[in-house]
XYZ file of C-alpha atoms in Angstrom:
191
model
C 24.019 -28.223 11.872
C 20.356 -29.143 12.548
C 17.835 -28.393 9.862
C 15.934 -25.149 10.399
C 12.267 -25.429 11.266
C 10.966 -22.200 9.750
C 12.734 -21.918 6.428
C 16.286 -21.390 5.269
C 18.851 -19.765 7.517
C 19.390 -16.046 7.399
C 23.033 -15.069 7.471
C 25.552 -17.814 8.147
C 24.961 -19.922 11.222
C 22.304 -20.182 13.872
C 24.009 -17.724 16.236
C 24.236 -15.049 13.544
C 20.598 -15.622 12.612
C 19.505 -15.219 16.246
C 21.459 -11.972 16.510
C 19.953 -10.635 13.286
C 16.396 -11.488 14.390
C 16.930 -9.970 17.842
C 18.336 -6.780 16.312
C 15.417 -6.561 13.862
C 12.980 -7.074 16.761
C 14.716 -4.242 18.638
C 14.301 -1.962 15.620
C 10.672 -3.025 15.212
C 9.785 -2.155 18.810
C 11.738 1.108 18.663
C 10.276 2.414 15.378
C 6.949 0.446 15.341
C 7.627 -0.574 11.703
C 10.599 -1.556 9.566
C 11.175 -2.184 5.867
C 13.015 -5.421 5.111
C 12.884 -8.380 2.756
C 9.853 -10.663 2.834
C 11.924 -13.608 4.055
C 13.353 -11.674 6.987
C 9.913 -10.285 7.841
C 8.388 -13.760 7.855
C 11.185 -15.042 10.092
C 10.891 -12.014 12.405
C 7.138 -12.323 12.989
C 7.142 -15.286 15.459
C 10.106 -13.834 17.372
C 8.458 -10.429 17.779
C 5.087 -11.926 18.702
C 6.717 -14.074 21.381
C 8.327 -10.946 22.884
C 4.969 -9.137 22.889
C 3.373 -12.133 24.618
C 6.058 -11.960 27.308
C 5.422 -8.224 27.647
C 1.687 -8.833 28.108
C 2.499 -11.097 31.066
C 4.446 -8.199 32.529
C 6.157 -9.978 35.433
C 9.839 -9.827 36.320
C 10.650 -13.224 34.846
C 9.112 -12.250 31.501
C 11.098 -8.999 31.495
C 14.332 -10.887 32.150
C 13.545 -13.399 29.372
C 13.053 -10.547 26.899
C 16.216 -8.776 28.088
C 18.245 -11.882 27.210
C 17.473 -11.182 23.549
C 16.805 -7.440 23.367
C 19.813 -5.742 24.903
C 18.503 -2.150 24.819
C 16.824 -1.462 28.173
C 14.955 1.534 26.786
C 13.330 -0.599 24.096
C 12.404 -3.271 26.660
C 10.841 -0.604 28.874
C 8.904 0.782 25.889
C 7.728 -2.739 25.012
C 6.468 -3.456 28.531
C 5.156 0.025 29.422
C 3.691 1.309 26.136
C 3.176 -1.483 23.605
C 1.879 -4.234 25.918
C -1.086 -2.205 27.284
C -2.146 -1.304 23.732
C -2.361 -4.961 22.674
C -3.688 -6.359 25.964
C -7.113 -7.213 24.480
C -5.656 -8.765 21.315
C -5.341 -12.563 21.337
C -2.470 -12.702 18.848
C -1.478 -11.255 15.519
C 0.472 -8.353 16.946
C 2.357 -7.778 13.684
C 1.291 -7.123 10.101
C 3.357 -7.843 6.991
C 2.587 -5.800 3.868
C 4.351 -6.607 0.612
C 5.898 -3.611 -1.155
C 7.334 -4.882 -4.406
C 10.879 -5.567 -5.509
C 14.092 -3.790 -4.511
C 15.787 -1.916 -7.317
C 19.328 -3.296 -6.992
C 18.873 -7.042 -6.608
C 15.136 -7.484 -7.276
C 14.586 -8.865 -3.768
C 10.927 -8.895 -2.655
C 10.480 -6.210 0.005
C 7.921 -5.944 2.795
C 6.959 -3.718 5.710
C 6.488 -5.405 9.062
C 4.670 -3.243 11.595
C 3.044 -3.551 14.985
C -0.749 -3.670 15.021
C -1.602 -1.189 17.769
C -5.204 -0.423 16.794
C -7.856 -1.526 19.292
C -9.627 -4.775 18.559
C -13.024 -4.410 16.883
C -14.862 -7.664 17.553
C -17.049 -8.870 14.740
C -20.772 -8.751 15.545
C -22.291 -12.108 16.277
C -24.407 -13.500 13.497
C -28.073 -14.268 14.097
C -27.978 -17.767 12.685
C -30.286 -20.446 13.981
C -28.450 -23.593 14.977
C -29.808 -26.975 14.169
C -29.154 -30.029 16.287
C -26.940 -32.801 15.004
C -29.621 -35.061 13.564
C -31.383 -33.145 10.783
C -32.829 -36.269 9.117
C -35.070 -37.093 12.092
C -36.668 -33.646 12.071
C -34.747 -32.313 15.029
C -35.959 -29.201 16.792
C -34.528 -25.791 16.065
C -32.507 -24.364 18.936
C -32.071 -20.594 19.142
C -30.999 -18.243 21.886
C -33.870 -16.020 23.123
C -31.799 -12.812 22.911
C -31.011 -13.452 19.264
C -34.686 -14.017 18.437
C -35.629 -10.749 20.158
C -32.901 -8.915 18.221
C -34.171 -10.362 14.946
C -37.752 -9.376 15.793
C -36.650 -5.844 16.675
C -34.707 -5.555 13.407
C -37.735 -6.862 11.456
C -40.071 -4.311 13.061
C -37.646 -1.506 12.175
C -37.496 -2.808 8.598
C -41.323 -2.972 8.385
C -41.604 0.603 9.678
C -39.067 1.740 7.091
C -41.041 -0.033 4.338
C -44.259 1.689 5.506
C -42.573 5.104 5.341
C -41.301 4.374 1.821
C -44.786 3.214 0.729
C -46.432 6.381 2.113
C -43.826 8.597 0.415
C -44.305 6.823 -2.930
C -48.114 7.176 -2.640
C -47.733 10.914 -1.960
C -45.405 11.265 -4.950
C -47.883 9.460 -7.242
C -50.752 11.659 -6.023
C -48.712 14.809 -6.651
C -47.829 13.627 -10.161
C -51.500 12.834 -10.925
C -52.598 16.322 -9.807
C -49.861 17.920 -11.932
C -50.945 15.896 -15.006
C -54.600 16.838 -14.514
C -53.691 20.524 -14.233
C -51.578 20.282 -17.392
C -54.458 18.653 -19.328
C -56.909 21.373 -18.273
C -54.483 24.145 -19.184
C -53.698 22.699 -22.618
C -56.143 23.717 -25.396
C -58.172 20.911 -26.884
C -57.104 19.885 -30.398
C -60.610 18.891 -31.591
């Protein structure tokens, strides 16, 4: 038997392992999440992600490749018609594994593997200035014009906010000074 590439075998032989992984993938696509052991979840992740990648392609050949492993036509239809459009913008990482703790009977580490169906929220680009390769020779600073304009706009908003805070603090100090003066006049002199 050849050595496994992604960890120890699940079950007995390679055929049984393939069947177990295909059945777990079927359950994952049917229920969107399953609770299993960490080892099985880690072994299931690349199999499930490969099926989702086939579903994103969406052609007949991809559907037939998935149907070789997932025997339930309803689940294959759900994968291609419902799940694939939801993850079309995602570049990978279609599944998430969350550790749960240990099972009560045999103390096996348990995990939830679920499909990530939320829309992708791209991270905002940072406004860092890039330097050229040779810093020692005093190389010029290269920056994109849009980024500089964004930074200037953000700075002007920050300056306006600081001005408003300064005016409010000056008004507060003036109000306090008037209140103190009124209190001194109202208080009888102790002399």
